[in-house]
Coordinates of C-alpha atoms in Angstrom, one line a residue:
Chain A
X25 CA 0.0 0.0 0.0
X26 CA 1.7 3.0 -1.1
X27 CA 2.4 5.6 2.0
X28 CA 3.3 9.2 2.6
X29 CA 4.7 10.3 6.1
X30 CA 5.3 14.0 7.3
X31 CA 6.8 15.0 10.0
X32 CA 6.2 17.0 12.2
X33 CA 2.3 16.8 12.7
X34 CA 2.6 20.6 13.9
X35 CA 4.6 23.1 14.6
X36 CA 4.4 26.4 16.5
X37 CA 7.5 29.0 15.7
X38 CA 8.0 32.3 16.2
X39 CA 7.7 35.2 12.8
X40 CA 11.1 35.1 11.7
X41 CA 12.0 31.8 12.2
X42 CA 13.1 28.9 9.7
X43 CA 11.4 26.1 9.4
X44 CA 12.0 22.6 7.9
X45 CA 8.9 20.4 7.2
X46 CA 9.6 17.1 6.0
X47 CA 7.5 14.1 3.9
X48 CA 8.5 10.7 3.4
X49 CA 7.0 7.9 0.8
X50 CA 6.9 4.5 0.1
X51 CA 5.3 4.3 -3.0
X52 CA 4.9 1.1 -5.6
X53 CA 5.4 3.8 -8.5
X54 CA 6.9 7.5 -8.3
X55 CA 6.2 10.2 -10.9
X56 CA 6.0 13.4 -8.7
X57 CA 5.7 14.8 -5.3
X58 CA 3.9 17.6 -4.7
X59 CA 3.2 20.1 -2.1
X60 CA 0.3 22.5 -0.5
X61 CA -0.8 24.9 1.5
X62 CA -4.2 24.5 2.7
X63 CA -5.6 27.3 4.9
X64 CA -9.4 27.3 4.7
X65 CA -10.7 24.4 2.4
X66 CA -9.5 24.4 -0.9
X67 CA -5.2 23.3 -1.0
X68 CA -2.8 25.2 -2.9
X69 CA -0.6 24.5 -5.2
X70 CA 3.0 25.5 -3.7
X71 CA 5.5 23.3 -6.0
X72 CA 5.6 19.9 -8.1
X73 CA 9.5 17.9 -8.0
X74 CA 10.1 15.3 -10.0
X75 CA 14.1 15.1 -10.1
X76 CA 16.5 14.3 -7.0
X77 CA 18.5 17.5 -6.1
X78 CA 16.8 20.2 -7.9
X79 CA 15.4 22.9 -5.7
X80 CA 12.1 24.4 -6.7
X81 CA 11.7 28.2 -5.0
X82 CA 9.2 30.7 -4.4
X83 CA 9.7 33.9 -2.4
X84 CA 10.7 32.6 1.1
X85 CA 9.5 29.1 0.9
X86 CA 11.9 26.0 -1.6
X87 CA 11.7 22.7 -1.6
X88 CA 13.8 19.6 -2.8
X89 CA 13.7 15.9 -3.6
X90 CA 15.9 13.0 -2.6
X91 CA 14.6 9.9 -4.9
X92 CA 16.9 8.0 -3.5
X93 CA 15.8 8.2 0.5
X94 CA 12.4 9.0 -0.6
X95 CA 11.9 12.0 1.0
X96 CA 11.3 16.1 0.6
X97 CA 11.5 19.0 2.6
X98 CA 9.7 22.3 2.7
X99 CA 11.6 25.4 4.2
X100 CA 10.2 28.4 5.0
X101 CA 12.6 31.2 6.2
X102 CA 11.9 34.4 7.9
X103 CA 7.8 33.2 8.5
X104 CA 5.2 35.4 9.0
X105 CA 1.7 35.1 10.4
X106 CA 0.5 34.8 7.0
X107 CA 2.7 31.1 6.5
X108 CA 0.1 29.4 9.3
X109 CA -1.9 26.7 7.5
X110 CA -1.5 23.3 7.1
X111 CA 0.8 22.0 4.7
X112 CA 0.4 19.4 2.4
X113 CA 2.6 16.6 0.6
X114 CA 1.3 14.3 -2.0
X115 CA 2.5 11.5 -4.8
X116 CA 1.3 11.0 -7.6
X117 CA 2.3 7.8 -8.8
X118 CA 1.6 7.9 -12.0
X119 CA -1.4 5.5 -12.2
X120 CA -4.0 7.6 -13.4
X121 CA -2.3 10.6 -11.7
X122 CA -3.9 9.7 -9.0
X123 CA -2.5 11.5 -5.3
X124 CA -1.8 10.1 -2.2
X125 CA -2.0 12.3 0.5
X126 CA 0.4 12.2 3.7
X127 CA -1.3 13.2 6.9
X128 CA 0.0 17.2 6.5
X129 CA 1.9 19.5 9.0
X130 CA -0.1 22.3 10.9
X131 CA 2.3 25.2 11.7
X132 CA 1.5 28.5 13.3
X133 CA 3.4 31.2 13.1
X134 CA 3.1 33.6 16.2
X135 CA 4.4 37.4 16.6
Chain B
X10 CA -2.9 27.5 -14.0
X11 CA -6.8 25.9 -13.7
X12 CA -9.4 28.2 -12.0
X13 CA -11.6 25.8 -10.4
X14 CA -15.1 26.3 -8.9
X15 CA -17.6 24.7 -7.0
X16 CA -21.0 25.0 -5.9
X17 CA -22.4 24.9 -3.1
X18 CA -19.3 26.5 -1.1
X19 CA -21.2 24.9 1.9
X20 CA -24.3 23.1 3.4
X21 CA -26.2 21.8 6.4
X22 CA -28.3 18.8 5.3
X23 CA -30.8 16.6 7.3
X24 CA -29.8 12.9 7.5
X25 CA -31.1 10.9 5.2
X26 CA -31.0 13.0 2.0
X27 CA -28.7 13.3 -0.7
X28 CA -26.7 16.5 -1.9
X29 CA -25.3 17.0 -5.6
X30 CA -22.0 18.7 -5.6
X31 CA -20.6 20.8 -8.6
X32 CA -17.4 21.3 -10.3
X33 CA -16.7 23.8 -13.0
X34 CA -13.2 24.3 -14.6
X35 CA -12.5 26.9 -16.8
X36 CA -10.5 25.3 -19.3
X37 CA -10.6 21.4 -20.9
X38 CA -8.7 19.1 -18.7
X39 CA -7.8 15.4 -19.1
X40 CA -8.7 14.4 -15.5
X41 CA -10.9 15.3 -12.6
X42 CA -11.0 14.1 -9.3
X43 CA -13.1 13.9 -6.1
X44 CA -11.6 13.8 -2.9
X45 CA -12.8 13.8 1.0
X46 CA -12.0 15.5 4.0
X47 CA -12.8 14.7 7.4
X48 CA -12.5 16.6 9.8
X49 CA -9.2 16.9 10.9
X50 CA -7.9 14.5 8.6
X51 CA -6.2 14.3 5.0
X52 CA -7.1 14.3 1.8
X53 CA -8.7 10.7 0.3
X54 CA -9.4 10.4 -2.9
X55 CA -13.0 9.2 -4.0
X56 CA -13.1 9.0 -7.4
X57 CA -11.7 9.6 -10.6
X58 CA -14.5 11.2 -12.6
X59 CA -13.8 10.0 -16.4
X60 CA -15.9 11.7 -19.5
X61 CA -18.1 9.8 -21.1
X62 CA -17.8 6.6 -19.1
X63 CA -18.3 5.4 -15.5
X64 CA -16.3 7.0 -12.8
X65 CA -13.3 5.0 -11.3
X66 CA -13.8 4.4 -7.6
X67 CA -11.1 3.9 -4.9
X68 CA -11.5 1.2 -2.4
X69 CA -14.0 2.0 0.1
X70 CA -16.0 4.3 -2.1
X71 CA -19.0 2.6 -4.3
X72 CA -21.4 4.2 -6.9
X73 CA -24.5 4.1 -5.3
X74 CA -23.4 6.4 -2.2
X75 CA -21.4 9.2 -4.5
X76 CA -22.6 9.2 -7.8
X77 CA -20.3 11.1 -10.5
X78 CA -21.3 12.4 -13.9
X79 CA -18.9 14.2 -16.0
X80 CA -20.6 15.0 -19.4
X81 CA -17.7 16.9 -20.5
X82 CA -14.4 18.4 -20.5
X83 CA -15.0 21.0 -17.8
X84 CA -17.9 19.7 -15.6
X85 CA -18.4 16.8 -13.3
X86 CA -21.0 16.4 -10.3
X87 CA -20.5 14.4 -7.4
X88 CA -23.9 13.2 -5.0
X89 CA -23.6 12.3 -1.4
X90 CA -26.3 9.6 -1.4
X91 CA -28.2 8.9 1.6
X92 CA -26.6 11.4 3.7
X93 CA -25.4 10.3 7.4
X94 CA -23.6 12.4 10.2
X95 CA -20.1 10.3 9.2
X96 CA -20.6 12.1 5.9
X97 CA -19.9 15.5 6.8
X98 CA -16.7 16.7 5.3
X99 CA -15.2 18.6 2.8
X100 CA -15.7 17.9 -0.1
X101 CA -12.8 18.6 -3.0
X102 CA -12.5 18.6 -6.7
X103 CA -9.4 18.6 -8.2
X104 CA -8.5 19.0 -12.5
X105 CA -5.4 17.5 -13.9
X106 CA -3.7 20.2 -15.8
X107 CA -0.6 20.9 -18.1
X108 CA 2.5 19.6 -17.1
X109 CA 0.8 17.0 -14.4
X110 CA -0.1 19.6 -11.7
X111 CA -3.2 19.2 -10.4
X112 CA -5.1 22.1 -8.8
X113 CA -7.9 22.1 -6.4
X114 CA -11.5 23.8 -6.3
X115 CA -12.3 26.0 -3.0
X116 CA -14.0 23.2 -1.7
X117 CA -17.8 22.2 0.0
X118 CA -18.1 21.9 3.4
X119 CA -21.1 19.7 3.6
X120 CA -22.2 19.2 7.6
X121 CA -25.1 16.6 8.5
X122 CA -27.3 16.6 10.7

């Protein structure tokens, strides 16, 4: 059964800290990893990897693959109020593009 | 990227009924995709919602409690049959775009009563 582990489950830090969330899988098949930031209802889409070693970045948050130890990380540096959400990391492993889903990490960010 | 919508954003039903869900994208995409959220709990998908054909259940998930139609490229429906309390969730479409993202509709947060 394919599985997808993050780590921590939450996470409270202070505005201008650094954070590191992390996502593990054991998958059958491996076409992408994706992550999300879910704050209300609807996720959003943050970044897709597909190769081992290349960091995807936006603004203050990147993210990078290791295909090899099956994992990912988020970072976030210098976090504001505004980063507190849950965050998402899902597989899609390639069988219909379907996604599995790991359980997320709630972080709050407090002044 | 996709700009997704759904309809209703949210509901409170009685037990016992059923509750169609709607899913609008504004651009033709291969795949669509209904997921659930229970409270406090990830994402699980429910269904791949294929045009012109049957939807594609996951295990745990049959027909006859979440109907899916999907007449075209850009529309797909998803019923909550026979509504119980351990129904309420929320309730997400997602659209398979360009480049194998997939993006994700604001959601429905369906509560039962």
């Amino acid at each position: 059964e394919d599985k997808v582990v993050q780590s921590p489950l939450s996470l409270v830090v202070h505005e201008g800290d650094t954070v590191t969330l992390n996502c593990s899988y054991e998958v059958t098949n491996f076409r992408s990893l994706l992550w999300y930031k879910q704050e209300k209802k609807a996720p959003t889409f943050l970044f897709m990897l597909t190769s081992s070693g290349i960091e995807k970045k936006s603004g203050r948050l990147s993210s990078i693959l290791d295909k090899k130890e099956l994992f990912s990380i988020l970072n976030i540096t210098a976090t504001q109020t505004g980063d507190s959400a849950i965050y998402l990391c899902a597989v899609d492993t390639g069988t219909a593009s379907k996604l599995t889903f790991g359980t997320g990490t709630r972080l709050q960010v407090t002044l | 990227s996709a700009v997704i919508s759904q309809k209703p954003s949210r509901d409170i039903c009685q037990r016992g009924t059923s509750l169609t869900i709607q899913c609008q994208v504004d651009s033709q995409v291969t795949m669509m995709f209904w997921y659930r959220q229970q409270p406090g709990q990830s994402l699980t998908l429910i269904a791949t919602a294929n045009q012109g054909s049957e939807a594609t259940y996951e295990s745990g998930f049959v027909i006859d409690k979440f109907p899916i139609s999907r007449p075209n490229l850009t529309f797909s429906t998803l019923t909550v049959s026979n509504m119980s309390p351990e129904d309420s969730s929320i309730y997400l479409c997602s659209a398979f775009h360009l480049y194998n993202e997939q993006f994700f509709g604001p959601g429905t947060r369906l509560t039962v009563l």
